[in-house]
CSV table of C-alpha atoms and ligand atoms in Angstrom, one decimal:
chain,number,residue,atom,x,y,z
A,863,MET,CA,75.5,40.6,-59.6
A,864,TRP,CA,74.3,43.1,-61.3
A,865,VAL,CA,72.2,45.3,-59.5
A,866,GLY,CA,72.2,48.0,-62.4
A,867,GLY,CA,73.2,51.2,-60.1
A,868,TYR,CA,76.2,53.2,-60.9
A,869,THR,CA,78.0,56.2,-60.3
A,870,GLN,CA,81.5,57.3,-60.7
A,871,VAL,CA,83.8,57.4,-57.9
A,872,THR,CA,84.2,60.8,-58.3
A,873,PRO,CA,83.3,62.0,-55.3
A,874,ARG,CA,80.5,64.3,-55.9
A,875,PHE,CA,80.5,64.3,-59.5
A,876,GLY,CA,84.2,66.4,-59.6
A,877,HIS,CA,83.7,66.6,-63.1
A,878,ALA,CA,80.4,67.6,-63.4
A,879,ALA,CA,81.5,70.9,-61.3
A,880,SER,CA,84.8,71.5,-62.8
A,881,GLY,CA,82.8,72.0,-65.6
A,882,ALA,CA,84.8,69.5,-67.5
A,883,SER,CA,83.1,66.9,-70.0
A,884,ALA,CA,84.4,63.3,-69.4
A,885,GLY,CA,81.7,61.2,-68.9
A,886,PRO,CA,81.8,58.1,-67.2
A,887,THR,CA,83.6,55.2,-68.2
A,888,ARG,CA,83.5,51.7,-67.7
A,889,GLY,CA,86.2,51.6,-65.4
A,890,THR,CA,85.3,55.1,-63.8
A,891,ILE,CA,81.5,54.3,-62.4
A,892,THR,CA,80.8,51.0,-59.8
A,893,PRO,CA,77.5,50.8,-57.8
A,894,VAL,CA,76.2,53.4,-55.7
A,895,THR,CA,75.8,52.5,-52.1
A,896,GLY,CA,73.7,55.0,-50.7
A,897,SER,CA,72.6,58.8,-51.1
A,898,ASP,CA,75.6,60.7,-50.3
A,899,ALA,CA,76.2,60.1,-54.0
A,900,LEU,CA,73.9,62.7,-54.6
A,901,PRO,CA,75.8,65.8,-55.4
A,902,GLU,CA,74.8,68.4,-53.8
A,903,ASP,CA,73.4,70.7,-56.3
A,904,VAL,CA,71.1,69.1,-58.2
A,905,ALA,CA,68.0,70.4,-56.4
A,906,ALA,CA,68.6,73.7,-58.4
A,907,TRP,CA,68.9,71.6,-61.5
A,908,PRO,CA,66.3,71.2,-64.3
A,909,VAL,CA,64.7,67.9,-64.3
A,910,HIS,CA,62.3,65.8,-66.3
A,911,VAL,CA,61.2,62.2,-66.8
A,912,PRO,CA,61.9,60.3,-69.3
A,913,SER,CA,59.9,57.7,-71.5
A,914,PRO,CA,60.7,54.1,-70.0
A,915,ALA,CA,62.5,53.7,-73.1
A,916,VAL,CA,64.8,55.9,-72.2
A,917,VAL,CA,65.6,55.5,-69.5
A,918,GLY,CA,66.1,52.0,-70.2
A,919,GLN,CA,68.7,53.5,-72.7
A,920,VAL,CA,70.2,54.3,-69.7
A,921,GLU,CA,70.5,51.7,-68.2
A,922,LEU,CA,71.6,49.6,-71.0
A,923,LEU,CA,74.0,52.8,-72.0
A,924,LEU,CA,76.0,52.7,-68.5
A,925,ALA,CA,76.1,48.1,-68.1
A,926,CYS,CA,77.6,48.3,-71.7
A,927,ILE,CA,79.7,51.2,-72.8
A,928,ASP,CA,83.6,51.3,-72.4
A,929,GLY,CA,83.8,55.0,-72.3
A,930,PRO,CA,81.6,58.1,-72.1
A,931,ALA,CA,77.5,56.8,-72.0
A,932,ARG,CA,76.2,59.3,-74.3
A,933,VAL,CA,72.6,59.9,-74.6
A,934,THR,CA,70.3,62.4,-76.5
A,935,VAL,CA,66.9,63.5,-74.8
A,936,ASP,CA,63.8,65.3,-75.7
A,937,VAL,CA,62.4,67.5,-73.2
A,938,PRO,CA,59.8,70.3,-73.4
A,939,ALA,CA,61.3,73.5,-74.8
A,940,SER,CA,61.4,75.2,-71.3
A,941,VAL,CA,63.5,72.3,-70.0
A,942,GLY,CA,65.5,72.4,-72.8
A,943,ASP,CA,66.1,76.4,-72.0
A,944,ALA,CA,66.9,75.0,-68.3
A,945,SER,CA,69.1,72.6,-69.4
A,946,ALA,CA,71.6,75.3,-71.6
A,947,GLU,CA,71.8,77.3,-68.6
A,948,ALA,CA,72.3,75.6,-66.0
A,949,GLY,CA,74.7,72.8,-68.2
A,950,HIS,CA,73.0,69.9,-66.1
A,951,LEU,CA,70.1,68.2,-66.7
A,952,VAL,CA,68.4,65.6,-63.8
A,953,LEU,CA,66.7,62.5,-65.1
A,954,THR,CA,64.3,61.4,-62.2
A,955,ASP,CA,61.6,58.7,-62.4
A,956,GLU,CA,58.2,59.2,-62.2
A,957,GLU,CA,57.7,60.0,-58.5
A,958,GLY,CA,61.1,62.4,-58.7
A,959,THR,CA,63.7,60.2,-57.3
A,960,PRO,CA,66.6,61.6,-59.4
A,961,LEU,CA,67.5,58.4,-61.4
A,962,ALA,CA,70.7,60.3,-63.4
A,963,HIS,CA,72.3,63.2,-64.2
A,964,LEU,CA,72.8,64.5,-67.9
A,965,THR,CA,76.5,67.2,-68.5
A,966,VAL,CA,74.8,68.9,-71.0
A,967,GLU,CA,76.9,69.8,-73.9
A,968,ASN,CA,73.7,70.7,-76.1
A,969,VAL,CA,71.0,71.7,-77.1
A,970,SER,CA,69.3,71.8,-79.8
A,971,PRO,CA,65.1,73.7,-80.5
A,972,ASP,CA,63.5,71.4,-83.0
A,973,PRO,CA,62.0,73.3,-85.6
A,974,GLY,CA,58.5,73.6,-84.4
A,975,GLY,CA,59.3,74.9,-80.8
A,976,ALA,CA,57.8,73.2,-78.3
A,977,THR,CA,61.3,70.4,-77.4
A,978,ALA,CA,64.4,70.5,-77.4
A,979,ARG,CA,67.4,67.7,-77.7
A,980,VAL,CA,69.4,67.5,-74.9
A,981,ALA,CA,72.4,65.9,-75.5
A,982,GLY,CA,75.7,65.2,-73.2
A,983,PRO,CA,77.1,61.9,-71.4
A,984,VAL,CA,74.9,60.5,-68.5
A,985,GLY,CA,76.1,59.2,-65.2
A,986,ALA,CA,73.6,57.2,-62.8
A,987,LEU,CA,72.2,59.4,-59.4
A,988,ARG,CA,70.3,55.8,-57.9
A,989,PRO,CA,70.2,52.5,-58.8
A,990,PHE,CA,67.9,51.7,-61.1
A,991,ARG,CA,64.9,49.5,-59.5
A,992,ALA,CA,62.3,50.1,-62.5
A,993,GLY,CA,60.7,47.1,-64.2
A,994,PRO,CA,60.2,43.4,-63.4
A,995,PHE,CA,62.8,40.5,-63.0
A,996,ARG,CA,66.1,42.7,-61.6
A,997,ALA,CA,67.1,40.1,-60.2
A,998,LEU,CA,68.5,38.3,-63.4
A,999,ARG,CA,69.5,41.3,-64.9
A,1000,ARG,CA,73.1,41.2,-66.2
A,1001,ARG,CA,76.2,43.1,-67.1
A,1002,PRO,CA,77.4,41.7,-70.7
A,1003,ASP,CA,80.7,41.1,-68.7
A,1004,GLU,CA,78.9,39.1,-66.2
A,1005,VAL,CA,77.0,37.2,-69.0
A,1006,ARG,CA,80.4,36.7,-70.8
A,1007,ASP,CA,81.6,35.2,-67.6
A,1008,ASP,CA,78.5,32.5,-67.2
A,1009,LEU,CA,78.4,31.8,-70.9
A,1010,ALA,CA,82.2,30.2,-69.5
A,1011,GLY,CA,83.8,29.8,-73.0
A,1012,SER,CA,81.1,28.7,-74.6
A,1013,ALA,CA,79.3,30.1,-78.3
A,1014,ALA,CA,76.5,31.8,-77.8
A,1015,VAL,CA,73.9,33.0,-80.3
A,1016,GLY,CA,71.2,35.8,-79.1
A,1017,VAL,CA,68.0,35.8,-79.8
A,1018,ALA,CA,65.7,39.2,-78.9
A,1019,LEU,CA,62.1,39.4,-78.3
A,1020,GLY,CA,59.3,41.1,-78.1
A,1021,ARG,CA,56.3,37.9,-77.4
A,1022,PRO,CA,56.3,34.3,-75.7
A,1023,LEU,CA,57.2,32.1,-78.6
A,1024,THR,CA,55.1,29.3,-80.7
A,1025,ALA,CA,55.8,26.1,-79.5
A,1026,THR,CA,57.1,25.1,-83.2
A,1027,GLU,CA,59.2,28.1,-82.4
A,1028,GLU,CA,61.1,27.1,-79.8
A,1029,ARG,CA,61.8,23.5,-81.5
A,1030,ASP,CA,63.1,25.9,-84.4
A,1031,LEU,CA,65.7,28.2,-82.2
A,1032,ALA,CA,66.7,25.5,-80.5
A,1033,ASP,CA,67.6,23.4,-83.6
A,1034,ALA,CA,69.4,26.5,-85.2
A,1035,ALA,CA,71.2,27.3,-82.2
A,1036,ALA,CA,72.6,23.9,-82.1
A,1037,GLY,CA,73.3,24.3,-85.7
A,1038,ARG,CA,74.9,26.8,-85.4
A,1039,GLY,CA,76.8,24.5,-82.3
A,1040,ALA,CA,75.6,27.5,-79.8
A,1041,ARG,CA,73.5,28.1,-76.6
A,1042,LEU,CA,71.1,30.4,-76.7
A,1043,LEU,CA,71.2,33.7,-75.1
A,1044,VAL,CA,67.4,34.8,-74.8
A,1045,LEU,CA,66.5,38.5,-73.9
A,1046,PRO,CA,63.1,39.6,-73.8
A,1047,CYS,CA,63.0,43.3,-74.0
A,1048,VAL,CA,61.5,45.1,-71.2
A,1049,ALA,CA,62.0,48.2,-71.0
A,1050,ASP,CA,57.8,49.0,-72.0
A,1051,THR,CA,54.9,47.4,-73.3
A,1052,GLY,CA,55.4,46.9,-77.0
A,1053,PRO,CA,53.4,46.6,-79.7
A,1054,SER,CA,51.8,42.6,-78.3
A,1055,GLY,CA,50.4,44.6,-75.5
A,1056,LEU,CA,52.6,42.0,-73.4
A,1057,PRO,CA,53.1,43.2,-70.0
A,1058,PRO,CA,57.5,43.3,-69.6
A,1059,GLU,CA,56.5,40.7,-66.5
A,1060,ILE,CA,54.0,37.9,-68.5
A,1061,LEU,CA,56.7,38.2,-71.4
A,1062,VAL,CA,59.5,36.9,-69.2
A,1063,ARG,CA,57.2,34.6,-67.2
A,1064,ALA,CA,56.3,33.4,-70.5
A,1065,VAL,CA,59.9,33.6,-71.9
A,1066,ARG,CA,61.4,31.9,-69.2
A,1067,ALA,CA,58.0,29.0,-69.7
A,1068,SER,CA,59.6,27.8,-72.9
A,1069,LEU,CA,63.6,28.1,-71.8
A,1070,PRO,CA,64.1,24.3,-70.7
A,1071,ARG,CA,63.1,23.6,-73.9
A,1072,LEU,CA,65.7,26.0,-75.9
A,1073,ALA,CA,68.8,24.3,-74.7
A,1074,THR,CA,70.8,23.2,-76.8
A,1075,PRO,CA,73.9,19.9,-76.5
A,1076,ALA,CA,76.5,23.3,-76.3
A,1077,GLY,CA,73.7,24.0,-72.9
A,1078,ALA,CA,71.3,25.3,-71.5
A,1079,ALA,CA,69.2,28.2,-72.5
A,1080,LEU,CA,70.5,32.5,-71.0
A,1081,LEU,CA,67.6,34.5,-70.0
A,1082,VAL,CA,68.6,38.5,-69.5
A,1083,PRO,CA,65.9,40.3,-69.6
A,1084,LEU,CA,67.2,43.7,-71.8
A,1085,PRO,CA,65.7,47.4,-70.5
A,1086,LEU,CA,65.1,47.7,-74.4
A,1087,VAL,CA,60.7,48.4,-76.0
A,1088,PRO,CA,60.6,45.7,-78.7
A,1089,GLY,CA,59.9,46.8,-81.9
A,1090,ALA,CA,57.0,45.7,-84.8
A,1091,ASP,CA,58.4,43.1,-86.1
A,1092,THR,CA,61.2,40.9,-84.4
A,1093,ALA,CA,64.5,42.9,-85.8
A,1094,ALA,CA,66.5,43.4,-82.5
A,1095,PRO,CA,65.4,46.9,-81.1
A,1096,PRO,CA,68.8,48.9,-81.5
A,1097,GLY,CA,71.0,48.4,-78.3
A,1098,ALA,CA,70.7,44.5,-78.4
A,1099,ALA,CA,73.5,43.6,-81.0
A,1100,GLU,CA,75.5,45.6,-78.6
A,1101,PHE,CA,75.0,43.9,-75.9
A,1102,VAL,CA,75.4,40.7,-77.4
A,1103,HIS,CA,78.5,40.8,-79.1
A,1104,ALA,CA,79.7,42.7,-75.4
A,1105,ALA,CA,79.0,39.0,-73.6
A,1106,GLY,CA,80.9,37.9,-76.4
A,1107,GLY,CA,78.1,35.8,-78.5
A,1108,THR,CA,76.1,36.8,-81.9
A,1109,MET,CA,73.2,37.9,-82.9
A,1110,LEU,CA,71.0,34.7,-84.0
A,1111,ASP,CA,70.9,35.7,-88.4
A,1112,GLN,CA,67.2,37.2,-89.2
A,1113,GLU,CA,66.2,34.2,-91.4
A,1114,ALA,CA,65.8,32.1,-88.5
A,1115,MET,CA,64.1,34.7,-85.9
A,1116,PRO,CA,61.3,33.9,-85.1
A,1117,ASP,CA,58.4,34.9,-88.0
A,1118,PRO,CA,57.0,38.6,-86.7
A,1119,THR,CA,53.7,37.6,-87.8
A,1120,GLY,CA,54.1,34.7,-85.2
A,1121,TRP,CA,52.5,37.1,-82.0
A,1122,THR,CA,49.2,37.4,-83.9
A,1123,PRO,CA,47.9,34.0,-84.1
A,1124,ILE,CA,48.6,33.7,-80.5
A,1125,ARG,CA,46.6,37.0,-79.7
A,1126,SER,CA,43.2,35.7,-81.1
A,1127,ALA,CA,43.7,32.0,-79.9
A,1128,LEU,CA,43.7,34.0,-76.5
A,1129,ASP,CA,40.0,35.3,-77.6
A,1130,ALA,CA,39.1,32.2,-79.4
A,1131,GLY,CA,37.2,30.4,-76.2
A,1132,PRO,CA,39.1,27.4,-74.2
A,1133,GLY,CA,41.6,25.4,-75.3
A,1134,ALA,CA,42.5,27.6,-78.7
A,1135,VAL,CA,46.5,28.9,-77.3
A,1136,GLU,CA,47.7,25.7,-76.0
A,1137,GLU,CA,47.2,24.2,-79.2
A,1138,ILE,CA,50.0,27.2,-80.1
A,1139,VAL,CA,52.0,26.8,-77.7
A,1140,ALA,CA,53.4,24.5,-74.7
A,1141,ALA,CA,51.4,24.4,-72.0
A,1142,ASP,CA,53.4,26.1,-69.8
A,1143,VAL,CA,53.6,29.2,-72.2
A,1144,ALA,CA,49.5,29.2,-72.4
A,1145,ALA,CA,49.4,28.5,-68.6
A,1146,VAL,CA,50.9,32.5,-68.0
A,1147,LEU,CA,49.5,33.8,-71.0
A,1148,ARG,CA,46.0,33.0,-69.5
A,1149,ALA,CA,46.7,34.7,-66.6
A,1150,TRP,CA,47.6,38.1,-68.0
A,1151,ARG,CA,44.2,36.5,-70.6
A,1152,PRO,CA,42.0,34.3,-69.1
A,1153,VAL,CA,38.7,33.2,-70.6
A,1154,ARG,CA,36.0,36.2,-71.6
A,1155,SER,CA,34.2,34.6,-67.6
A,1156,GLN,CA,36.6,35.3,-65.6
A,1157,ARG,CA,38.4,38.3,-67.5
A,1158,GLY,CA,37.7,41.7,-66.6
A,1159,LEU,CA,35.2,44.2,-68.2
A,1160,THR,CA,33.9,47.7,-68.6
A,1161,VAL,CA,30.4,48.1,-69.9
A,1162,PHE,CA,30.6,52.1,-70.4
A,1163,PHE,CA,27.6,53.9,-70.5
A,1164,THR,CA,27.1,57.4,-72.9
A,1165,GLY,CA,24.4,59.8,-73.1
A,1166,LEU,CA,22.5,63.2,-71.6
A,1167,SER,CA,22.0,64.0,-68.9
A,1168,GLY,CA,18.4,62.6,-68.1
A,1169,SER,CA,19.1,60.0,-70.9
A,1170,GLY,CA,18.6,56.7,-68.4
A,1171,LYS,CA,22.1,55.7,-67.9
A,1172,SER,CA,22.5,55.8,-64.0
A,1173,THR,CA,19.3,53.6,-63.6
A,1174,LEU,CA,20.1,51.8,-66.5
A,1175,ALA,CA,23.8,51.0,-64.9
A,1176,GLN,CA,22.4,50.3,-61.7
A,1177,GLY,CA,20.6,47.7,-63.2
A,1178,LEU,CA,23.2,45.9,-64.2
A,1179,ALA,CA,25.0,45.8,-61.9
A,1180,ASN,CA,23.1,44.6,-59.7
A,1181,ALA,CA,22.3,41.5,-62.9
A,1182,LEU,CA,26.2,41.4,-63.0
A,1183,LEU,CA,26.7,40.7,-59.2
A,1184,GLU,CA,23.9,38.3,-59.0
A,1185,ARG,CA,25.1,36.6,-61.5
A,1186,GLY,CA,28.8,36.5,-59.6
A,1187,ARG,CA,30.8,38.9,-61.0
A,1188,THR,CA,32.4,41.4,-59.2
A,1189,VAL,CA,30.9,45.0,-59.3
A,1190,THR,CA,32.4,48.2,-59.1
A,1191,LEU,CA,29.5,51.0,-60.2
A,1192,VAL,CA,31.2,54.9,-61.6
A,1193,ASP,CA,28.7,56.9,-61.8
A,1194,GLY,CA,29.0,60.1,-63.1
A,1195,ASP,CA,27.5,62.1,-60.3
A,1196,ALA,CA,28.4,59.9,-57.7
A,1197,ALA,CA,32.0,60.4,-59.6
A,1198,ARG,CA,32.1,64.3,-59.2
A,1199,ARG,CA,31.5,64.5,-55.8
A,1200,LEU,CA,34.6,62.2,-54.9
A,1201,LEU,CA,37.0,61.1,-57.6
A,1202,SER,CA,35.9,64.4,-59.6
A,1203,SER,CA,35.2,66.8,-57.3
A,1204,GLY,CA,36.2,70.1,-57.7
A,1205,LEU,CA,36.2,69.7,-61.7
A,1206,GLY,CA,33.9,72.3,-64.0
A,1207,PHE,CA,32.6,71.2,-67.2
A,1208,GLY,CA,34.4,73.3,-69.6
A,1209,ARG,CA,36.0,70.9,-71.8
A,1210,ALA,CA,39.1,70.3,-70.3
A,1211,ASP,CA,37.7,69.3,-66.7
A,1212,ARG,CA,35.0,67.8,-68.3
A,1213,ASP,CA,38.1,65.4,-70.2
A,1214,LEU,CA,40.6,64.6,-66.7
A,1215,ASN,CA,36.9,63.9,-65.2
A,1216,ILE,CA,36.3,61.2,-67.8
A,1217,ARG,CA,40.0,60.0,-68.0
A,1218,ARG,CA,39.6,59.6,-64.3
A,1219,ILE,CA,37.1,57.5,-64.4
A,1220,GLY,CA,38.5,55.5,-67.1
A,1221,TRP,CA,41.2,55.1,-65.1
A,1222,VAL,CA,39.4,53.9,-62.6
A,1223,ALA,CA,38.3,51.5,-64.6
A,1224,SER,CA,41.5,49.6,-65.9
A,1225,GLU,CA,42.2,48.7,-63.4
A,1226,VAL,CA,39.0,47.1,-62.1
A,1227,THR,CA,39.2,45.8,-65.8
A,1228,ARG,CA,43.2,44.7,-64.2
A,1229,HIS,CA,42.3,42.4,-61.5
A,1230,GLY,CA,39.3,40.5,-63.5
A,1231,GLY,CA,35.9,42.6,-61.5
A,1232,VAL,CA,33.5,44.1,-64.3
A,1233,ALA,CA,33.2,48.1,-63.9
A,1234,VAL,CA,30.6,49.7,-65.1
A,1235,CYS,CA,30.1,54.1,-65.8
A,1236,ALA,CA,27.5,56.6,-66.3
A,1237,PRO,CA,29.2,59.6,-67.4
A,1238,ILE,CA,28.1,62.3,-69.7
A,1239,ALA,CA,31.1,61.2,-71.6
A,1240,PRO,CA,30.7,63.8,-74.4
A,1241,PHE,CA,33.3,64.1,-76.7
A,1242,ALA,CA,34.5,60.9,-79.2
A,1243,ALA,CA,38.5,61.4,-78.8
A,1244,THR,CA,37.8,61.1,-74.8
A,1245,ARG,CA,35.8,58.2,-74.8
A,1246,ALA,CA,38.7,56.3,-77.4
A,1247,GLU,CA,41.1,57.7,-74.8
A,1248,VAL,CA,39.4,55.7,-72.1
A,1249,ARG,CA,38.5,52.0,-74.5
A,1250,SER,CA,42.1,52.5,-75.1
A,1251,MET,CA,43.0,52.4,-71.3
A,1252,VAL,CA,41.0,50.3,-70.6
A,1253,GLU,CA,41.5,47.2,-73.6
A,1254,ALA,CA,45.4,46.7,-72.1
A,1255,ASN,CA,44.0,45.1,-69.7
A,1256,GLY,CA,40.3,43.2,-70.3
A,1257,ASP,CA,37.3,43.9,-72.5
A,1258,PHE,CA,35.0,47.3,-73.0
A,1259,VAL,CA,31.3,47.6,-74.2
A,1260,LEU,CA,29.8,51.0,-74.9
A,1261,VAL,CA,26.4,51.6,-74.4
A,1262,HIS,CA,25.3,54.8,-76.4
A,1263,VAL,CA,21.9,55.8,-74.0
A,1264,ALA,CA,20.5,57.2,-77.1
A,1265,THR,CA,17.8,59.2,-75.2
A,1266,PRO,CA,16.1,61.6,-77.5
A,1267,LEU,CA,17.3,65.4,-76.2
A,1268,ALA,CA,13.6,66.3,-75.9
A,1269,VAL,CA,12.7,63.4,-74.3
A,1270,CYS,CA,15.6,64.6,-71.7
A,1271,GLU,CA,14.8,67.4,-71.0
A,1272,GLN,CA,10.4,67.3,-70.6
A,1273,ARG,CA,11.8,64.0,-68.1
A,1274,ASP,CA,13.9,67.2,-66.3
A,1275,ARG,CA,13.8,65.4,-62.7
A,1276,LYS,CA,17.0,67.6,-61.8
A,1277,GLY,CA,15.2,71.1,-63.0
A,1278,LEU,CA,19.0,71.2,-64.3
A,1279,TYR,CA,17.5,71.9,-68.6
A,1280,ALA,CA,15.2,74.8,-67.1
A,1281,LYS,CA,18.0,76.6,-66.1
A,1282,ALA,CA,20.2,75.7,-68.1
A,1283,ARG,CA,17.3,77.4,-71.5
A,1284,ALA,CA,17.3,80.6,-68.3
A,1285,GLY,CA,21.0,80.8,-69.0
A,1286,VAL,CA,21.5,79.6,-65.0
A,1287,ILE,CA,23.4,76.8,-66.1
A,1288,PRO,CA,26.4,77.6,-68.6
A,1289,GLU,CA,27.1,75.3,-71.5
A,1290,PHE,CA,24.7,72.5,-70.8
A,1291,THR,CA,25.6,69.3,-72.9
A,1292,GLY,CA,22.7,69.4,-75.4
A,1293,VAL,CA,21.2,72.2,-74.8
A,1294,SER,CA,25.1,74.6,-75.0
A,1295,ASP,CA,27.5,71.9,-75.0
A,1296,PRO,CA,28.4,69.7,-77.2
A,1297,TYR,CA,27.2,65.7,-77.0
A,1298,GLU,CA,29.6,63.8,-79.7
A,1299,VAL,CA,27.1,61.0,-80.6
A,1300,PRO,CA,29.5,57.6,-80.7
A,1301,GLU,CA,29.5,55.5,-83.7
A,1302,ASP,CA,31.9,52.5,-82.1
A,1303,ALA,CA,28.6,51.6,-79.8
A,1304,ASP,CA,28.4,48.5,-78.9
A,1305,LEU,CA,24.6,48.8,-78.1
A,1306,ARG,CA,22.1,51.9,-78.5
A,1307,ILE,CA,19.7,52.4,-76.1
A,1308,ASP,CA,16.8,54.7,-76.0
A,1309,THR,CA,14.6,54.6,-72.6
A,1310,SER,CA,11.4,56.6,-73.8
A,1311,THR,CA,11.0,53.7,-76.7
A,1312,LEU,CA,12.2,50.3,-74.6
A,1313,PRO,CA,11.0,50.1,-70.5
A,1314,VAL,CA,14.2,50.2,-68.0
A,1315,ASP,CA,13.8,46.5,-67.3
A,1316,ASP,CA,14.4,45.6,-71.5
A,1317,ALA,CA,16.9,47.8,-71.1
A,1318,VAL,CA,18.4,46.0,-68.9
A,1319,ASP,CA,17.7,42.5,-70.5
A,1320,VAL,CA,19.1,43.3,-73.0
A,1321,ILE,CA,22.6,44.8,-72.2
A,1322,LEU,CA,23.0,41.6,-69.7
A,1323,ASN,CA,22.0,40.0,-72.7
A,1324,HIS,CA,24.9,41.1,-75.2
A,1325,ILE,CA,27.3,40.5,-71.7
A,1326,GLU,CA,26.0,36.7,-71.8
A,1327,ARG,CA,26.4,35.9,-75.8
A,1328,GLY,CA,29.8,37.6,-75.2
A,1329,GLY,CA,31.0,34.7,-72.6
A,1330,TRP,CA,31.5,37.3,-69.9
A,1331,LEU,CA,29.0,35.9,-68.0
A,1332,GLY,CA,30.9,31.9,-67.8
B,2784,ADX,S1,30.7,64.4,-67.7
B,2784,ADX,O1,30.5,65.5,-69.6
B,2784,ADX,O2,32.1,65.5,-67.7
B,2784,ADX,O3,30.7,63.4,-68.8
B,2784,ADX,P1,29.2,64.1,-66.1
B,2784,ADX,O4,28.9,62.9,-66.4
B,2784,ADX,O5,30.5,63.8,-65.1
B,2784,ADX,O6,29.9,65.5,-67.5
B,2784,ADX,O7,28.4,65.0,-64.6
B,2784,ADX,C1,27.1,65.2,-65.3
B,2784,ADX,C2,26.0,65.7,-64.8
B,2784,ADX,O8,26.7,67.1,-64.0
B,2784,ADX,C3,24.7,65.3,-65.5
B,2784,ADX,O9,23.7,64.9,-64.9
B,2784,ADX,C4,24.0,67.1,-64.7
B,2784,ADX,O10,23.1,66.7,-63.2
B,2784,ADX,C5,24.9,67.2,-63.9
B,2784,ADX,N1,25.7,68.7,-64.2
B,2784,ADX,C6,25.8,70.0,-64.1
B,2784,ADX,N2,26.6,70.4,-65.0
B,2784,ADX,C7,26.3,70.4,-66.0
B,2784,ADX,C8,26.9,70.6,-67.1
B,2784,ADX,N3,26.8,72.4,-67.9
B,2784,ADX,N4,26.5,70.2,-68.6
B,2784,ADX,C9,26.3,68.9,-68.2
B,2784,ADX,N5,25.6,68.1,-67.0
B,2784,ADX,C10,25.7,69.0,-65.9
């Protein structure tokens, strides 16, 4: 079985040290067995953390190509300069572990000057471990062996199949006298928003129904990023050909728009998705996106200091706990004592503060809990970032606590407005720093005209009507 990691047999990258540019070939790569395969100079070479798409591309190239595997990687200009000087570039994973080594042949700065394009032959330094279901990955020659001479048609998938599509695909392959080679694209989350492990689990559930008279369907995850339509991403066809199959013709591929109804059905309430996809596929999708009463949710309060965010957030958190949901409260001032301690109130620090709160909220949401956040969060763009982080994992409700500045200032519970007016505290939101009023708030609440208990009821009702309480 393919474990996915290769390096040159040539001891300690002899070709690299000698400056020769002969890249790794299929004949000269062999599984890495230990860390002693790392070249000594590796620590001195410039490093870059490539996107999951690039890592996947390198992995696929090393598995498929019968010649030097060459890649092109976009890097920051400074890394481009360092690569040109060193003649080497090390690609690492997010944790900084070296993954692959590029013998730099060419560095071309981009016209803007911010990035550069580094090209050259690539070899693995360590086994590739990223991504789920590694045990299912195969080299093309292994797939060829598995096929044992039977004809195969390949279909690359970035989303699960509807029940109709399962039948159509099996019919199309059967009509061609072939087995199906089903290739979920798992390098990264694609346009469907489905995490790779959910995609593989959903497609695996379909497999028994994709068998043809020529044989069972084969499932081989490919380290590619799915495209927006069903056209196979670059690399899929090469893989299928190397495995001895052909790609299924475009007209037999699942409809590019087929994900939209599945996605809407997941939000349409219980039972809807089961009408479109098979029950076992539906079960996998439901684990990813449960019905709203079990789905993760972030309620994000934004508003000026003293507007009443914390009081409302606490009231809401208690009400949700009483109704049986698991709640994490992330108040602005509390976050600044631990999560964001040391950060100031300049734009960059405020943004970082909100991104940290957003990250916590999106994780809570991913695990099916409710995050109630209450920072000022004065900038629309940063709030939008948080929204999209959270919505990748569940739902997001934005509450603008729109108590007028004059009222917040008059309350001045912490005495901060007085200090801000006196110039003792600089960059104070509403006084000497901007607050961008949200245009995408689900609720707008003014605590100068609505008592706190009533305001909490308004928010709770919104959440109940939305289905998040069951
Ligand atoms: S945010 O802008 O980064 O979202 P956050 O909610 O964390 O702000 O912190 C706001 C709290 O910090 C306020 O409630 C107030 O008590 C305090 N604070 C101290 N300095 C400032 C400032 N310059 N602007 C706003 N709030 C400040």
